[in-house]
Short mmCIF file of C-alpha atoms in Angstrom, two decimals:
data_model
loop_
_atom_site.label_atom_id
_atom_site.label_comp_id
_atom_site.label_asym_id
_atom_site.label_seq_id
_atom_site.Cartn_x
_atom_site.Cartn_y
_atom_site.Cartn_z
CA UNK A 1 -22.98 9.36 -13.94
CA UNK A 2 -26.98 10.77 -12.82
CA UNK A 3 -28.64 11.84 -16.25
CA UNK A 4 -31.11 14.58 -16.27
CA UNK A 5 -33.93 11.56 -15.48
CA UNK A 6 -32.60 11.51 -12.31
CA UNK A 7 -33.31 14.86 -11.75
CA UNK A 8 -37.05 14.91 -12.70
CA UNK A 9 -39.03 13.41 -9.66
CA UNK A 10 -37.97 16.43 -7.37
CA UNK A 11 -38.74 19.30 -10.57
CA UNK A 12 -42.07 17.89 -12.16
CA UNK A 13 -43.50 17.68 -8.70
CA UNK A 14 -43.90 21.38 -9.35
CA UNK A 15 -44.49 21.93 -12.76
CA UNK A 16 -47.91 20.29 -13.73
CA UNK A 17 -48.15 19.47 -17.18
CA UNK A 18 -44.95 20.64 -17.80
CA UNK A 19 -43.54 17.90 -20.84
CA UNK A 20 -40.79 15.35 -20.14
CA UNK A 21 -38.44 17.18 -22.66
CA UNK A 22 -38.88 20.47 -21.43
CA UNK A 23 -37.99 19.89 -18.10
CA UNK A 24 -35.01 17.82 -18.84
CA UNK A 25 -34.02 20.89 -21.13
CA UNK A 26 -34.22 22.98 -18.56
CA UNK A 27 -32.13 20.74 -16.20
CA UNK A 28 -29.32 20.86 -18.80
CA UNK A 29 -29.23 24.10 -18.89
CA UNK A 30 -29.10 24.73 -15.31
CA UNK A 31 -26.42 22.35 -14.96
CA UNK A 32 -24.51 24.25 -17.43
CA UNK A 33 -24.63 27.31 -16.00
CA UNK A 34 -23.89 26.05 -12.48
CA UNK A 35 -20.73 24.62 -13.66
CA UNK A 36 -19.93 27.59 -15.87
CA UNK A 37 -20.19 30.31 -12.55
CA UNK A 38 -19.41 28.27 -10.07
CA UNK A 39 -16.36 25.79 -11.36
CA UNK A 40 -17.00 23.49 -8.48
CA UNK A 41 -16.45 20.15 -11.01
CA UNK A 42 -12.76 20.61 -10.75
CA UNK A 43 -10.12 18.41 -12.01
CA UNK A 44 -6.57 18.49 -10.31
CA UNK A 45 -3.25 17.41 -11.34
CA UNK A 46 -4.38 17.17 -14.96
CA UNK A 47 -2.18 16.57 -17.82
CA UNK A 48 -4.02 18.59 -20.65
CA UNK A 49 -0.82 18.90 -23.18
CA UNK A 50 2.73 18.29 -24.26
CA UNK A 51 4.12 21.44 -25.74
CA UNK A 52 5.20 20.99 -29.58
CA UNK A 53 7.73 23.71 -30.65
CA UNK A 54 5.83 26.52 -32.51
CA UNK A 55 2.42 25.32 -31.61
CA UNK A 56 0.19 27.88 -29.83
CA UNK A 57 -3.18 25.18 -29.56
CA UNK A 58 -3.13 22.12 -28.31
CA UNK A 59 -6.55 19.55 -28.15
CA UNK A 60 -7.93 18.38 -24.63
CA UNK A 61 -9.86 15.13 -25.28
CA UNK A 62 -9.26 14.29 -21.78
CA UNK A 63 -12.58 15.70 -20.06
CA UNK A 64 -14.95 13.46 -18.17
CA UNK A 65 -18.18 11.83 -19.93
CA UNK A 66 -20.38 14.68 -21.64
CA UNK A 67 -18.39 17.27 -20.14
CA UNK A 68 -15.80 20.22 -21.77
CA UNK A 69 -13.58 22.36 -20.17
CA UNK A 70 -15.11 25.50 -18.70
CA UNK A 71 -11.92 27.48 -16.69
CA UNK A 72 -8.12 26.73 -16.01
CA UNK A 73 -7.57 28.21 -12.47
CA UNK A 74 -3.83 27.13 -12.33
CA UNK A 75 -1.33 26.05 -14.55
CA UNK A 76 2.39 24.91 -14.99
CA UNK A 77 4.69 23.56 -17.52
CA UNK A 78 6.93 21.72 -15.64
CA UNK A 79 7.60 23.18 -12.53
CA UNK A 80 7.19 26.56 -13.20
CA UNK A 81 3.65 28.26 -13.08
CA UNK A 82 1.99 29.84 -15.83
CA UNK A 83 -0.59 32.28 -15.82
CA UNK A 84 -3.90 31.73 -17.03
CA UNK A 85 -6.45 34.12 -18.64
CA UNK A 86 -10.47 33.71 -19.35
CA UNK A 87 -12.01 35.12 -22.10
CA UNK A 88 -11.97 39.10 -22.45
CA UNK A 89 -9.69 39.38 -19.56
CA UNK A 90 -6.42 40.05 -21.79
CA UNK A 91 -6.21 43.29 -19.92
CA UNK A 92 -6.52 42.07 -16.95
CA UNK A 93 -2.35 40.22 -17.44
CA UNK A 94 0.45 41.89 -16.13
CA UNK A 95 3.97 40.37 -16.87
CA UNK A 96 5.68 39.19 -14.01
CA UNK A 97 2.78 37.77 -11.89
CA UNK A 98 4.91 34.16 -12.42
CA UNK A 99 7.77 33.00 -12.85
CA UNK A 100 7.70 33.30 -17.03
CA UNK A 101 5.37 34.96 -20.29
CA UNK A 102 3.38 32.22 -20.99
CA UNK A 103 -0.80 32.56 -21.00
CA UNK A 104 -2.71 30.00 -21.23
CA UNK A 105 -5.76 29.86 -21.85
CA UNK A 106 -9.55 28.10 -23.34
CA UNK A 107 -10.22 28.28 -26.77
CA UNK A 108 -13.93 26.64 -26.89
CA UNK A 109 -14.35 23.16 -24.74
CA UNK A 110 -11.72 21.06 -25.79
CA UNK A 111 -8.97 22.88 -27.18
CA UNK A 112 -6.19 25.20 -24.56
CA UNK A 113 -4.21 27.67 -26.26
CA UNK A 114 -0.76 28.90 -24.90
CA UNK A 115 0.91 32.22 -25.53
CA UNK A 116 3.53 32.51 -26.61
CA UNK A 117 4.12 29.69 -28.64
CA UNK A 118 6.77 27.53 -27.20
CA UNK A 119 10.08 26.59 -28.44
CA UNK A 120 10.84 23.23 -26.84
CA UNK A 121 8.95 19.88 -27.76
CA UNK A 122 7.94 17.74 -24.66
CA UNK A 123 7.12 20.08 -21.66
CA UNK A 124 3.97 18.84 -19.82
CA UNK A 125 1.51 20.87 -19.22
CA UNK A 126 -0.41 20.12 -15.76
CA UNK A 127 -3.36 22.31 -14.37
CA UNK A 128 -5.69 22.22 -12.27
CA UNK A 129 -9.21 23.29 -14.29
CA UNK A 130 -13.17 22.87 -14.09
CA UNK A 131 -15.47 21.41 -16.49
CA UNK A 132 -19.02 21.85 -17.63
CA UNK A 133 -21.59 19.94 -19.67
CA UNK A 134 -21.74 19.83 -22.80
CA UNK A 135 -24.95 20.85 -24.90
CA UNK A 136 -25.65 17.66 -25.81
CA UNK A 137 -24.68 16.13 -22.36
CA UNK A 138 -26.82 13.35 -20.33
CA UNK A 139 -25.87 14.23 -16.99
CA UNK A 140 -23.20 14.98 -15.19
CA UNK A 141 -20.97 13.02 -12.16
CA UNK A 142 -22.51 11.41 -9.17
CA UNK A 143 -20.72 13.53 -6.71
CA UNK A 144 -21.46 16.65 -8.26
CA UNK A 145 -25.04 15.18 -8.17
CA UNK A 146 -25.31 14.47 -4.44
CA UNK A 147 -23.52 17.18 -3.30
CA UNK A 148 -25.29 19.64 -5.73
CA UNK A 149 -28.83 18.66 -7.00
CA UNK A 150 -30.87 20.93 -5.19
CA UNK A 151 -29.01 24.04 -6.76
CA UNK A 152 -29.92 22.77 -10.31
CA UNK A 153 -33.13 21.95 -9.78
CA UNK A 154 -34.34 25.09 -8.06
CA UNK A 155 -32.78 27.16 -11.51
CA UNK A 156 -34.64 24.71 -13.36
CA UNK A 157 -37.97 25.52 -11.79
CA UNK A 158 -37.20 29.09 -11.49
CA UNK A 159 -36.60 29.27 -15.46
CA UNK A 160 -39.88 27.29 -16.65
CA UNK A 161 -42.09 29.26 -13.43
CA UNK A 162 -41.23 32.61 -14.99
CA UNK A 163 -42.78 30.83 -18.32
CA UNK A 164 -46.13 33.38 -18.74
CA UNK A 165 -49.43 31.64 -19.63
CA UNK A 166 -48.24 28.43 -19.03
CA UNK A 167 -49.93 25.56 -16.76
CA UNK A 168 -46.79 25.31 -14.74
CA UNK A 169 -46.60 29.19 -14.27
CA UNK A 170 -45.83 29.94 -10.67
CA UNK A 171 -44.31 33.50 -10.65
CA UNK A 172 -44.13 33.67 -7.18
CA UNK A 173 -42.41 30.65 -6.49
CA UNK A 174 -39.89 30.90 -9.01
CA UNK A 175 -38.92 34.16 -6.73
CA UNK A 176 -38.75 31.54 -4.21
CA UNK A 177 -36.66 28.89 -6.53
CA UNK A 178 -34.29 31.80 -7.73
CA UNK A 179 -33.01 32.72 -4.14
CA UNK A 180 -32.58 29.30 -3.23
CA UNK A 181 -30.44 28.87 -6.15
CA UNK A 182 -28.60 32.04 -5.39
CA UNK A 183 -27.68 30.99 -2.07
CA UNK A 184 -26.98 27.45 -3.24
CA UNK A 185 -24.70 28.72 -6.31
CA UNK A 186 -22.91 31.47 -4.17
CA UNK A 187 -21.96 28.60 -1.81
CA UNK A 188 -20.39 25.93 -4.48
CA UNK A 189 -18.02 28.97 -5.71
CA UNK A 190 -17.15 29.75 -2.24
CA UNK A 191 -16.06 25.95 -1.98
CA UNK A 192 -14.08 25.96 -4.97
CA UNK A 193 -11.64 28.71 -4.25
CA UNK A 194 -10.79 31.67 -6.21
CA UNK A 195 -11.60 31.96 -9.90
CA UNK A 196 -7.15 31.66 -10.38
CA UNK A 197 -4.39 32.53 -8.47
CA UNK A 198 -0.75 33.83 -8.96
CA UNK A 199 2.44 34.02 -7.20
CA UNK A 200 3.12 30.03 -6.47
CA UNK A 201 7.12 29.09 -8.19
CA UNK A 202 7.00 25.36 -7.86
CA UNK A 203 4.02 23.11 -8.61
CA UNK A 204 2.40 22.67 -4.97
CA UNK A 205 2.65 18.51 -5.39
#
């Protein structure tokens, strides 16, 4: 795992007199939010719960170090797909886009709720689902890291240039930092697919 420190060479460069703390704040919660819009820390072929008869929430604790889960793209019990929802997209389901009724769906970061309740014990539930950090996270994985860095670090900057009557004020180069970010961000969630998807019967593995 890279923690924030790892990060702070490349931001602080730009931020004079900007403190340790704050910068590593704002790192976290860049990181956050890149993982949150983007979903590009994916984990596939995960086993996140084994259906107990009657039981509509079921606890993840599965989720890489100082991460939580952030989105289920795909889903299946057994075999047979499931759909998945987001939250405040209830309206968005419309029966018959799989094989069977069942949502499922995040309740917080480590906790996947499935609707209707089921009536057999046992069924394993596989899906294929991105994480996040947590709030209280250190860093985040190495890949994500070298793949991604730049794109966290230029949201850092941009949030702590836009500070007003700060030393490290630079509103013009957080203009600068925010497109670069924009580009950066739109381009992980172009690598990671659609947000979900429907219409596949039998688990693709």
């Amino acid at each position: 795992m890279k923690t924030w420190n790892d990060f702070l060479p490349a931001v602080r460069l730009h931020l004079p007199g900007c403190p340790e703390f704050t910068v590593e704040d704002a790192i976290r919660t860049a990181a956050i939010e890149f993982c949150s819009r983007t979903r590009v820390w994916r984990g596939k072929r995960v086993s996140i719960a084994t259906t107990v008869a009657g039981q509509n929430e079921y606890s993840f604790l599965d989720n890489p170090e100082d991460a939580g889960l952030n989105s289920i793209q795909a889903a299946w019990i057994g075999k047979c797909e499931i759909a998945t929802e987001t939250p405040g997209d209830d309206i968005d389901y419309y029966p018959g886009q799989t094989d069977n009724d069942y949502r499922i769906g995040i309740v917080g970061r480590a906790t996947v709720s499935l609707d209707p309740a089921p009536k057999n014990d046992g069924e394993v539930i596989t899906a294929t689902v991105s994480y996040a950090p947590t709030e209280v996270a250190y860093g985040i994985a190495d890949a994500l890291y070298f793949r991604w860095h730049e794109a966290i670090e230029k949201k850092a900057m941009h949030d702590l240039m836009i500070q007003m009557g700060k030393p490290w004020s630079n509103p013009q180069m957080a203009v600068f930092n925010l497109a670069r970010w924009e580009k950066l961000k739109d381009e992980a969630a172009n690598s990671a697919g659609p947000a979900r998807k429907y219409n596949l019967r039998v688990r693709p593995w």
